[in-house]
Tab-separated table of N, CA, C and O in Angstrom:
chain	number	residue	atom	x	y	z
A	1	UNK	N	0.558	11.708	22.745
A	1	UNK	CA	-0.643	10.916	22.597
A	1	UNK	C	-0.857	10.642	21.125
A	1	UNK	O	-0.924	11.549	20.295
A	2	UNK	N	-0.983	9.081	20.770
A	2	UNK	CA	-1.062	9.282	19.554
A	2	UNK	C	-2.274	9.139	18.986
A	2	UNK	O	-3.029	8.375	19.587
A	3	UNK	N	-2.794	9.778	17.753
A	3	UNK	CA	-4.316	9.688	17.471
A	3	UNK	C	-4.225	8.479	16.042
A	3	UNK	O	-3.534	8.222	15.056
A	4	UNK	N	-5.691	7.925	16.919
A	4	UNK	CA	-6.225	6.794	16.384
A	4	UNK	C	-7.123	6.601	15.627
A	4	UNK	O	-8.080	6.032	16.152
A	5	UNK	N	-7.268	6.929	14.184
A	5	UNK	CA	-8.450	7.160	13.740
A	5	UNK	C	-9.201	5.950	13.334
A	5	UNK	O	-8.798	4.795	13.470
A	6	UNK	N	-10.601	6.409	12.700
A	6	UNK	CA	-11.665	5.043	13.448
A	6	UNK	C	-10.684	4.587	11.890
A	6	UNK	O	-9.952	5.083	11.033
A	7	UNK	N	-11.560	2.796	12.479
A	7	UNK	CA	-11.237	2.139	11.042
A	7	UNK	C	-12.108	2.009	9.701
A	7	UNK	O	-13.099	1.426	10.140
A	8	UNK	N	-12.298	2.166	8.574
A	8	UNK	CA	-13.652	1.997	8.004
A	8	UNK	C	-13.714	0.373	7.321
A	8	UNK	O	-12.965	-0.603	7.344
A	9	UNK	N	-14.346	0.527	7.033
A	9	UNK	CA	-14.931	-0.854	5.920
A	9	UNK	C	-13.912	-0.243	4.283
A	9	UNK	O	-14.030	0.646	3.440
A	10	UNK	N	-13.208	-1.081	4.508
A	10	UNK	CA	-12.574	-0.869	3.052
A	10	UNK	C	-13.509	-1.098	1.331
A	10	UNK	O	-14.249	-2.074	1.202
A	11	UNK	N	-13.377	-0.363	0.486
A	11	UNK	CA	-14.416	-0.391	-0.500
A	11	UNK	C	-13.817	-1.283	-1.184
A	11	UNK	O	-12.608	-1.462	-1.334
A	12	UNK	N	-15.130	-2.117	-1.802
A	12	UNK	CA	-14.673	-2.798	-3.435
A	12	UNK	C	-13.496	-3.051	-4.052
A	12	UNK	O	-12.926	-4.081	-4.412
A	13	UNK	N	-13.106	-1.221	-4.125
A	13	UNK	CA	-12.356	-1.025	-5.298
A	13	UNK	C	-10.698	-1.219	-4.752
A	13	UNK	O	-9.812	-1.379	-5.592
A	14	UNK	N	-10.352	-1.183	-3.130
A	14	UNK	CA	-9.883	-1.483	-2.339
A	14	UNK	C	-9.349	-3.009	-2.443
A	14	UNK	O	-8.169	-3.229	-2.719
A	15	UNK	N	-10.153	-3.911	-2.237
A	15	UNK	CA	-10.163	-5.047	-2.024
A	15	UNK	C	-10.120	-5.693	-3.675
A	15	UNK	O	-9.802	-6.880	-3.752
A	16	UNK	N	-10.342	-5.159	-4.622
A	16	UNK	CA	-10.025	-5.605	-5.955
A	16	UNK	C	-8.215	-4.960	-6.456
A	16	UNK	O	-7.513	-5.516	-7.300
A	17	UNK	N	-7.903	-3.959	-5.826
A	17	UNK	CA	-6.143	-3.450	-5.914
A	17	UNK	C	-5.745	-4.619	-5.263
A	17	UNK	O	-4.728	-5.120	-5.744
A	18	UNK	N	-6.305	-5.281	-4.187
A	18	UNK	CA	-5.178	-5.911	-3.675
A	18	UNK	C	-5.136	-7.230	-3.999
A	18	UNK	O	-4.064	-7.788	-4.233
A	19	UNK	N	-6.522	-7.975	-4.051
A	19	UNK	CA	-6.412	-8.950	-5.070
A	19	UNK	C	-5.695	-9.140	-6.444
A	19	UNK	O	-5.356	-10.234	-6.895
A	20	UNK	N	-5.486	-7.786	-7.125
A	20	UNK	CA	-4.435	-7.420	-8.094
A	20	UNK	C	-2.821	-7.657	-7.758
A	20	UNK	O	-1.850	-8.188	-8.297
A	21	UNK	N	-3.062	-7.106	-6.823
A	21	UNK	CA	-1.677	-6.865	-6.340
A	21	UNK	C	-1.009	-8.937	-5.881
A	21	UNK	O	0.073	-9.448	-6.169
A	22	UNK	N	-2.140	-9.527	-5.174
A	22	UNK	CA	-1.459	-10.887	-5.108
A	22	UNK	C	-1.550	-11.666	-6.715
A	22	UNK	O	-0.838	-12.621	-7.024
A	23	UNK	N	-2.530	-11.060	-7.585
A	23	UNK	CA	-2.388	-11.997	-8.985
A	23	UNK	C	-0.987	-11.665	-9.355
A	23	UNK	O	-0.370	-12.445	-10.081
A	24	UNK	N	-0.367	-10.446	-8.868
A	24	UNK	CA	0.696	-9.851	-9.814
A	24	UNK	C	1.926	-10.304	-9.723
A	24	UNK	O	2.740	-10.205	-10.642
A	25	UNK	N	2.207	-10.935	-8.403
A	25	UNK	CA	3.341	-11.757	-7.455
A	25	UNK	C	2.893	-12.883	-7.731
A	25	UNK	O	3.901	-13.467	-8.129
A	26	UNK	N	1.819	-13.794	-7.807
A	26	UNK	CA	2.226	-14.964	-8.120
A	26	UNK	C	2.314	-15.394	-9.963
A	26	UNK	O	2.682	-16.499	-10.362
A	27	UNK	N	1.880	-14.226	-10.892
A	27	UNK	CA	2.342	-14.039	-11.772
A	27	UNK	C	3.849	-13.553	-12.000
A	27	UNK	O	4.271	-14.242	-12.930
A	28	UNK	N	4.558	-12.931	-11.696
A	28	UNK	CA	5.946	-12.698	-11.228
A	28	UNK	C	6.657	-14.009	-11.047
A	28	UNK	O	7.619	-14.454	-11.673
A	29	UNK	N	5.902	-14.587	-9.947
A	29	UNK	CA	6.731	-16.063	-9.317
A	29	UNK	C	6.107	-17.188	-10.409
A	29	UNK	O	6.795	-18.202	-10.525
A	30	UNK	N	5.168	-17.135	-11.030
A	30	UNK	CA	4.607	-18.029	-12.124
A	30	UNK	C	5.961	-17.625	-13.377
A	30	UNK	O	6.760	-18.495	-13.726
A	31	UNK	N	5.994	-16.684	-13.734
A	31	UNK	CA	6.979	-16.464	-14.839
A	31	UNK	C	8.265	-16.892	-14.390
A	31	UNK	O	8.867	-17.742	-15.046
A	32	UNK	N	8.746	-16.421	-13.383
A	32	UNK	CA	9.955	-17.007	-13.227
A	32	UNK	C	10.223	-18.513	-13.436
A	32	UNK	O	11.254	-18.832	-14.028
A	33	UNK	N	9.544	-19.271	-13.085
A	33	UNK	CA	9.510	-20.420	-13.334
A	33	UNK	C	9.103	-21.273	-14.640
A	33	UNK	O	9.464	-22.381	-15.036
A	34	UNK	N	8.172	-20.276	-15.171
A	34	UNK	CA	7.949	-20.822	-16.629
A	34	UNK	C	9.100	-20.460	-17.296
A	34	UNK	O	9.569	-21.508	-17.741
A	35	UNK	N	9.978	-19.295	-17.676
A	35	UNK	CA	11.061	-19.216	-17.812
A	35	UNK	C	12.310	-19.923	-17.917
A	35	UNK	O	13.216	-19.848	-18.746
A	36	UNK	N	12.165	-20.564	-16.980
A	36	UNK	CA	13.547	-21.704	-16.951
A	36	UNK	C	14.031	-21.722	-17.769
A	36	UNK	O	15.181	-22.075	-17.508
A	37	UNK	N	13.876	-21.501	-19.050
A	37	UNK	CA	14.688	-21.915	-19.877
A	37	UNK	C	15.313	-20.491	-20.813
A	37	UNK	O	15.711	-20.373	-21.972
A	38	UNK	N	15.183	-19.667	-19.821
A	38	UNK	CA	15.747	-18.442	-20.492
A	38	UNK	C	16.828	-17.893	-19.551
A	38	UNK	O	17.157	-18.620	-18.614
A	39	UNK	N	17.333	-16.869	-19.667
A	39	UNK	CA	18.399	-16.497	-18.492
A	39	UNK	C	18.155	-16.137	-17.600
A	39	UNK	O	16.985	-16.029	-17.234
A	40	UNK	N	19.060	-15.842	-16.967
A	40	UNK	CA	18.438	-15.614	-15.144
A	40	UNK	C	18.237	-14.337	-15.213
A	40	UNK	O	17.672	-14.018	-14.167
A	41	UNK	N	18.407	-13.351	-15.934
A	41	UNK	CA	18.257	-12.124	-16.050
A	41	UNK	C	16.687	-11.745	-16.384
A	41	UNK	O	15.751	-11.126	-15.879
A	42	UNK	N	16.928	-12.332	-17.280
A	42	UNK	CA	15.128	-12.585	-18.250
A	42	UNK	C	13.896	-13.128	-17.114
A	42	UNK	O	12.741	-12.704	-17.074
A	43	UNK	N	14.403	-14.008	-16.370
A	43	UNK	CA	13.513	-14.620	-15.420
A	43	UNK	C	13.569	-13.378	-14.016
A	43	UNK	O	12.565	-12.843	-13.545
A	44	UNK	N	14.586	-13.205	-13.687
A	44	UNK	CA	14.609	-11.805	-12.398
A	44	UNK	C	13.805	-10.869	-13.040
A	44	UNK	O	12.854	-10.532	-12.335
A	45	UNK	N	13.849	-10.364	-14.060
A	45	UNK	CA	13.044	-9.306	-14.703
A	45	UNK	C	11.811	-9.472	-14.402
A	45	UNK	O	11.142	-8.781	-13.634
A	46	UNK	N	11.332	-10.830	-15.287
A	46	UNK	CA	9.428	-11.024	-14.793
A	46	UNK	C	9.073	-11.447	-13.419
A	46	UNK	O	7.916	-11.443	-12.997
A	47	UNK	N	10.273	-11.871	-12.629
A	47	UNK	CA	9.962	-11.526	-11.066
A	47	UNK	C	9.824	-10.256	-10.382
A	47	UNK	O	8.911	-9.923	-9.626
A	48	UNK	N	10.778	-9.626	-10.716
A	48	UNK	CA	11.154	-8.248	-10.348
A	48	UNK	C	9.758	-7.107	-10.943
A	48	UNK	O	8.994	-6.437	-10.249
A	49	UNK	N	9.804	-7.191	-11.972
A	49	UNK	CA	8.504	-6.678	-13.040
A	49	UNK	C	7.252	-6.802	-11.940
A	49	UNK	O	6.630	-5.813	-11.551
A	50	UNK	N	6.906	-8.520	-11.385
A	50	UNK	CA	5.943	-8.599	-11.238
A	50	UNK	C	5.528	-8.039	-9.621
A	50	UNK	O	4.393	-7.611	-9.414
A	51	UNK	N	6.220	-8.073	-8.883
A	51	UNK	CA	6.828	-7.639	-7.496
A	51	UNK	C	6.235	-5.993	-7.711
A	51	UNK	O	5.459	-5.351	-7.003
A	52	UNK	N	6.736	-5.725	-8.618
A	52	UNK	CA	7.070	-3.564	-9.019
A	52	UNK	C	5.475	-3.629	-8.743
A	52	UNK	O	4.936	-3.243	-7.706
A	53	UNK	N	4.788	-4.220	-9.929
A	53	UNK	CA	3.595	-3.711	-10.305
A	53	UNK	C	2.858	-3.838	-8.706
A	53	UNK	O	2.502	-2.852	-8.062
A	54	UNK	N	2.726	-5.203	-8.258
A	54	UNK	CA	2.448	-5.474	-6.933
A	54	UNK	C	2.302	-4.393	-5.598
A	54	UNK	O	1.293	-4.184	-4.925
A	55	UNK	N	3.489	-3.864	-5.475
A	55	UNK	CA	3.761	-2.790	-4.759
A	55	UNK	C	3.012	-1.483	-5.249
A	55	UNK	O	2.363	-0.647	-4.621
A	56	UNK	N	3.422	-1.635	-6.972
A	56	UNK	CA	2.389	0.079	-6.655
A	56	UNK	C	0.785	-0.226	-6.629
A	56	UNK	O	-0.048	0.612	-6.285
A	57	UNK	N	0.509	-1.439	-7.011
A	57	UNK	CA	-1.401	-1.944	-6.638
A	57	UNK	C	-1.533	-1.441	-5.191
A	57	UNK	O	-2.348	-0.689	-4.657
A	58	UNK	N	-0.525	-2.067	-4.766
A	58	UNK	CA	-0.470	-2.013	-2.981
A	58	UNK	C	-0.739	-0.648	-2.021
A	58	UNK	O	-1.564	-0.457	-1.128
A	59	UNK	N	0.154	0.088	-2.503
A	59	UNK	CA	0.569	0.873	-2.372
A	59	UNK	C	-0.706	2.117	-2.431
A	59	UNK	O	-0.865	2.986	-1.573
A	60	UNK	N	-1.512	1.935	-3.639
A	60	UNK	CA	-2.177	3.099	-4.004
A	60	UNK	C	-3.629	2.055	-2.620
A	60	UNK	O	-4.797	2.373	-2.841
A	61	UNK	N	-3.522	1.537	-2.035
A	61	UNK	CA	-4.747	0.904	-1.636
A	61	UNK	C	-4.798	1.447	-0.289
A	61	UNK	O	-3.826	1.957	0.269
A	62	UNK	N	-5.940	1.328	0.211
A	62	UNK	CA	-6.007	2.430	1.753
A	62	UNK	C	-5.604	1.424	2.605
A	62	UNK	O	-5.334	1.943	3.689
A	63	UNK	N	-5.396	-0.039	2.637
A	63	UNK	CA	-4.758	-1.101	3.358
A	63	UNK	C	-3.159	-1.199	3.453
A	63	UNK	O	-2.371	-1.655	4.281
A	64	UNK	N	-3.024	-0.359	1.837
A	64	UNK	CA	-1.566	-0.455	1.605
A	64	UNK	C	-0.832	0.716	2.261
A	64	UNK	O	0.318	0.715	2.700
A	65	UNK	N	-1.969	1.993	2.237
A	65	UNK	CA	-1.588	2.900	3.071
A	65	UNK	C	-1.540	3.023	4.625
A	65	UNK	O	-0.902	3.846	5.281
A	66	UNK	N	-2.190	2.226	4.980
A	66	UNK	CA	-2.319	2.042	6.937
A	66	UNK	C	-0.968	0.736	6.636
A	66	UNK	O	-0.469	0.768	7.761
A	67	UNK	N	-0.441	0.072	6.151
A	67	UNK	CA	0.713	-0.398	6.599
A	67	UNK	C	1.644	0.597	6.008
A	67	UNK	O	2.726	0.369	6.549
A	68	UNK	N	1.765	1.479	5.262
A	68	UNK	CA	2.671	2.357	5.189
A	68	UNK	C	2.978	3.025	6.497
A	68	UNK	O	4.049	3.215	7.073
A	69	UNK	N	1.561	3.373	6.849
A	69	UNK	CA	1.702	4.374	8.064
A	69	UNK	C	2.026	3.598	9.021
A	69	UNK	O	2.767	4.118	9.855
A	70	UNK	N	1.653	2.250	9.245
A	70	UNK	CA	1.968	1.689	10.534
A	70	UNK	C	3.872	1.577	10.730
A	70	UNK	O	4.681	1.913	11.594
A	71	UNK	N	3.931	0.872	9.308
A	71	UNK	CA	5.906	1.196	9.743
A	71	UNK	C	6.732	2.634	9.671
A	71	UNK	O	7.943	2.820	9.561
A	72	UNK	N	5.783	3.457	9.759
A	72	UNK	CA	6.705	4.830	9.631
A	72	UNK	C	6.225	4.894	11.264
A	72	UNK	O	7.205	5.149	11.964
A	73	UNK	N	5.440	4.790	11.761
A	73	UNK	CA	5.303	4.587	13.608
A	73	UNK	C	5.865	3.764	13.934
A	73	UNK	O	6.283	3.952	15.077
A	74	UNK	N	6.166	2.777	13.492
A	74	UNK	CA	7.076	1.778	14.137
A	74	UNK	C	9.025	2.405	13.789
A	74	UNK	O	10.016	2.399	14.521
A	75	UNK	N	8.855	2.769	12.650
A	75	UNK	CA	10.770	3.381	12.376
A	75	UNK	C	10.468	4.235	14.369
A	75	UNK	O	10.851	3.828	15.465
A	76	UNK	N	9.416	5.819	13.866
A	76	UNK	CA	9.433	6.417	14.912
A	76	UNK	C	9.839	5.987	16.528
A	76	UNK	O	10.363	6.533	17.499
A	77	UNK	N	9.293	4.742	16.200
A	77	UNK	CA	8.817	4.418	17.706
A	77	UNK	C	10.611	4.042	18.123
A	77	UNK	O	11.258	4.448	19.088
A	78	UNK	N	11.049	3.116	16.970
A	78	UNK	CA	12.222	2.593	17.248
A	78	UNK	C	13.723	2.844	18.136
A	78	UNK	O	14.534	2.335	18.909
A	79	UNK	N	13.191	4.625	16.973
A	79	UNK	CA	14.296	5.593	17.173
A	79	UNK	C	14.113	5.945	19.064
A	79	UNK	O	15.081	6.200	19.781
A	80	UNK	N	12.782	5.877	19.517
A	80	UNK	CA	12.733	6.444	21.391
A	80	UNK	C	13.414	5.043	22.098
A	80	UNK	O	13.552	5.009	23.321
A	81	UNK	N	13.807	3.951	21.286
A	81	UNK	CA	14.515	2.728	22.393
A	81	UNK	C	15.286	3.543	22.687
A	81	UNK	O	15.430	4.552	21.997
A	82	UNK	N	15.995	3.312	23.808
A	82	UNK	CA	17.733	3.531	24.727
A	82	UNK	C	17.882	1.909	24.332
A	82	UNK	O	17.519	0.786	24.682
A	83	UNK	N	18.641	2.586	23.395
A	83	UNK	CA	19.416	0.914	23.296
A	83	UNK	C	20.744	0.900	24.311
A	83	UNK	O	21.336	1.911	24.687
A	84	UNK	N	21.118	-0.643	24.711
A	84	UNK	CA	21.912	-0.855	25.673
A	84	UNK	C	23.014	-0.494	25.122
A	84	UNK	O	22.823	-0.334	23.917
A	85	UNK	N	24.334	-0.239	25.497
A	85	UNK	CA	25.589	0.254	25.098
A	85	UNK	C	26.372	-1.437	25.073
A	85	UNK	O	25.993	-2.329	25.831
A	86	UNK	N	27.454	-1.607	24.096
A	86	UNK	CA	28.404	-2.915	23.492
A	86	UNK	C	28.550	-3.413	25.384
A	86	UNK	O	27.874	-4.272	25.950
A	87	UNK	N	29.434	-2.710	25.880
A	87	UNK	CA	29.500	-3.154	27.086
A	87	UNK	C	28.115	-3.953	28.471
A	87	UNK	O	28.314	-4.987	29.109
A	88	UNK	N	26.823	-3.051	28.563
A	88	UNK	CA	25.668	-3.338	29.038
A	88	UNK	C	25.106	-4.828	28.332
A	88	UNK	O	24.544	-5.711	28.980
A	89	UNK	N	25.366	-4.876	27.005
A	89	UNK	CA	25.082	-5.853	26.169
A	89	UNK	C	25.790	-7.133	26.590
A	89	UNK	O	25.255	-8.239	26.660
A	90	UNK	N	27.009	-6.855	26.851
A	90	UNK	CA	28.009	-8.466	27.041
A	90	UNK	C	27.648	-8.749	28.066
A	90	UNK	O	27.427	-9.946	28.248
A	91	UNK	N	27.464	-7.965	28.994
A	91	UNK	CA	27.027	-8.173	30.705
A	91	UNK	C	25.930	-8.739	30.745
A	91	UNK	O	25.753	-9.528	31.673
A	92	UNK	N	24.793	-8.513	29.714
A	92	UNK	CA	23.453	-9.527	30.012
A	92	UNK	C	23.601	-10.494	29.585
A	92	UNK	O	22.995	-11.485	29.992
A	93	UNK	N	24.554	-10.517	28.516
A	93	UNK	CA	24.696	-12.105	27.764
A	93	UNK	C	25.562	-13.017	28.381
A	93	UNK	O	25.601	-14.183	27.990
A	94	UNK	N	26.336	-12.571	29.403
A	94	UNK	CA	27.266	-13.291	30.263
A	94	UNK	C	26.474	-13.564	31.829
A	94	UNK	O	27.054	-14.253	32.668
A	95	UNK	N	25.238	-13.012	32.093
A	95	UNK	CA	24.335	-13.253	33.076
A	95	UNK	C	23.542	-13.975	32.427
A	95	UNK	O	22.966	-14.611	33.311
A	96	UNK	N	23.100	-14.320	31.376
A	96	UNK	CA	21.886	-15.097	30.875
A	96	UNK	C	22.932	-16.296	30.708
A	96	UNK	O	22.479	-17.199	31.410
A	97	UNK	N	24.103	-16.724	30.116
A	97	UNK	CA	24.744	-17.667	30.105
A	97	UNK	C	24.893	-18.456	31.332
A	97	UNK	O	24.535	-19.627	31.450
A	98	UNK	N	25.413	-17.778	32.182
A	98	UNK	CA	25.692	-18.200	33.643
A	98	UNK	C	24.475	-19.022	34.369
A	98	UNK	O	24.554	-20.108	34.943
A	99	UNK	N	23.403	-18.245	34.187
A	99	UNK	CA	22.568	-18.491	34.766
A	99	UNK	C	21.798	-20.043	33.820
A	99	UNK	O	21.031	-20.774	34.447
A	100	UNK	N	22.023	-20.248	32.827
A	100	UNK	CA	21.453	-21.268	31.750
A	100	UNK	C	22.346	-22.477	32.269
A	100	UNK	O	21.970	-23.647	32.189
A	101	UNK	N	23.947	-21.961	32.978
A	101	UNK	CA	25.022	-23.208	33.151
A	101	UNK	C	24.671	-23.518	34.288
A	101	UNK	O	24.282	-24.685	34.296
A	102	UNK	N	24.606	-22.941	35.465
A	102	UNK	CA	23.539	-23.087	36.562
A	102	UNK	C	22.413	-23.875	36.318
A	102	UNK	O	22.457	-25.051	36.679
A	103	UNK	N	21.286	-23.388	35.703
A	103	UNK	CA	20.316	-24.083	35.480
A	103	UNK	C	20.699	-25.861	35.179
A	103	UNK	O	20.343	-26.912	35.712
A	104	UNK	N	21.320	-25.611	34.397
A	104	UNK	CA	21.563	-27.273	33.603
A	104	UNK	C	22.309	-28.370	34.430
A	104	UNK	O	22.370	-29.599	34.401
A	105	UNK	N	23.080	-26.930	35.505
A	105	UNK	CA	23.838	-27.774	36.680
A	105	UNK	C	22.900	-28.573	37.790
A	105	UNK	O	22.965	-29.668	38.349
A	106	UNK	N	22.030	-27.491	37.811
A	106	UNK	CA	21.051	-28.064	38.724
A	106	UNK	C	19.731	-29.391	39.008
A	106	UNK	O	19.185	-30.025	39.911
A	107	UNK	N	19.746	-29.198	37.362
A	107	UNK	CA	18.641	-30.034	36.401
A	107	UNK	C	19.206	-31.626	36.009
A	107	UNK	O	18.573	-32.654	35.773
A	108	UNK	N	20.688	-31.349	36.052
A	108	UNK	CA	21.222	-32.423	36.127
A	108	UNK	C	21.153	-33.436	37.305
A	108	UNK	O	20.852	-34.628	37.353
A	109	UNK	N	21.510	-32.599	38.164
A	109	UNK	CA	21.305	-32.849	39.066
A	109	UNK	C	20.555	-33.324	40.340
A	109	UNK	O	20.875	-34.089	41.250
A	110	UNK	N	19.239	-32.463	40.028
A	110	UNK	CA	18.287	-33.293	40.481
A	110	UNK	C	17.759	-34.869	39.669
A	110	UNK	O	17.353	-35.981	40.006
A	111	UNK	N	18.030	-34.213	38.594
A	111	UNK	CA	17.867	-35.355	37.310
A	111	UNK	C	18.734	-36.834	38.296
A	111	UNK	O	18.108	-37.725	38.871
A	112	UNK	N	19.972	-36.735	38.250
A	112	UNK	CA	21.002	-38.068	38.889
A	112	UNK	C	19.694	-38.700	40.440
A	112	UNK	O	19.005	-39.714	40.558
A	113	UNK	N	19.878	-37.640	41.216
A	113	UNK	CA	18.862	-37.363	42.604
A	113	UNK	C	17.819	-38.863	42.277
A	113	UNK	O	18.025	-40.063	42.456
A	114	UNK	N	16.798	-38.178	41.791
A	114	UNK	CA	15.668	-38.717	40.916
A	114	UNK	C	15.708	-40.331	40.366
A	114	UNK	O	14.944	-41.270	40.592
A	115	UNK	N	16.812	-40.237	39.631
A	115	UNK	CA	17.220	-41.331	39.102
A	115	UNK	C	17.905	-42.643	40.059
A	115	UNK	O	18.110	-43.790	39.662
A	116	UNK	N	18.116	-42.211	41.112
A	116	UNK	CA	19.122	-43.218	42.282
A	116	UNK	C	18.284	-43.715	43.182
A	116	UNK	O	18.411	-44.843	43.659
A	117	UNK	N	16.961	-42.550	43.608
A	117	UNK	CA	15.834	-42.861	44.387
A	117	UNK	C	15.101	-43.919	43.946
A	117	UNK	O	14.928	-44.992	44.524
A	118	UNK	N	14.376	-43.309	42.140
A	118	UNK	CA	13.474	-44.322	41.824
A	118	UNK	C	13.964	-45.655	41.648
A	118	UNK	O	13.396	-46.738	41.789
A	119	UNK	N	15.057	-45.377	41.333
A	119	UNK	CA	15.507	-46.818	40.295
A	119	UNK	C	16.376	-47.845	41.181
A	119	UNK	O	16.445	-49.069	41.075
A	120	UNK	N	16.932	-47.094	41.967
A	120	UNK	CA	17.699	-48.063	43.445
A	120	UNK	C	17.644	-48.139	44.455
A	120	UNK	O	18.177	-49.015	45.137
A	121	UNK	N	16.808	-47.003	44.932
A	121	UNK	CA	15.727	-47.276	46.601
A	121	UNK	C	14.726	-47.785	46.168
A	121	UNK	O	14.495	-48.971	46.404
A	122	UNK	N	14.048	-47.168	45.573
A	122	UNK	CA	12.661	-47.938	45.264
A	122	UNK	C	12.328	-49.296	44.305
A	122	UNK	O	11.655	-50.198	44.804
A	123	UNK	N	12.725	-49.391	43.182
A	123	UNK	CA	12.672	-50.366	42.703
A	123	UNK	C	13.803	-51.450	42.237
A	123	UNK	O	13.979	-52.249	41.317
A	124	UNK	N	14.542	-50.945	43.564
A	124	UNK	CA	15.752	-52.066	43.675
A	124	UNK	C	16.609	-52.365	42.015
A	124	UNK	O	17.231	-53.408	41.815
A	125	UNK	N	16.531	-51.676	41.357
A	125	UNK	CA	17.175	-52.329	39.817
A	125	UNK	C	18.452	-51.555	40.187
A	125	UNK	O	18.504	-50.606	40.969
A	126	UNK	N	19.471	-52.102	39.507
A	126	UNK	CA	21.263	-52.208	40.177
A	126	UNK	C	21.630	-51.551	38.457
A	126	UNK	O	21.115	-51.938	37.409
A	127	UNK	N	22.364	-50.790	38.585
A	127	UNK	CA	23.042	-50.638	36.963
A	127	UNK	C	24.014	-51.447	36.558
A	127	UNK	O	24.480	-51.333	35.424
């Protein structure tokens, strides 16, 4: 059972980290581009730089911490799939195929059907 704790009203000081945290990325992505005319190294840096800082704004924020926590429940959760085995795998993808060539066989088909009724029983037009 997993426990759910309540949610609160995030503070101020909360909601000013993370507003930090987006000035800091589009400062990052602002430099890179003002840059242009320096190396690509120089420009990855004040991207990279600006990204870093971003993450630890993020990071220290109680928003940044409930998505921390949410993907360490989600890794968890991941690990309880039964994933299908290489073999189980080809077998659905060779039933979902089949069944799509079918489909299109059929669709065609009524499609021609459709097309012979309206267009040459009913409104007499000849191809």
């Amino acid at each position: 059972m997993s426990n759910h704790p309540v949610q609160t009203v995030s503070t101020s000081n909360d909601k000013f980290k993370v507003i930090l945290a987006i000035v800091a990325v589009v400062a990052g992505v602002a430099a890179f581009y003002i840059l242009a005319n320096q190396s690509t190294l120089v420009r990855a840096s004040a991207l990279v730089a600006g990204l870093i800082v971003a993450v630890g704004l993020a990071w220290t924020s109680e928003s940044g911490q409930g998505f921390i926590n949410f993907a360490r429940e989600s890794v968890r959760e991941t690990k309880k799939v039964v994933w299908p085995t290489r073999k189980e795998a080809m077998q659905i993808t060779a039933v979902v195929f089949g069944f799509v060539l079918l489909m299109s066989i059929f669709l065609w088909g009524t499609d021609k059907i459709l097309e012979f009724v309206l267009l040459e029983l009913v409104l007499g037009w000849k191809k």
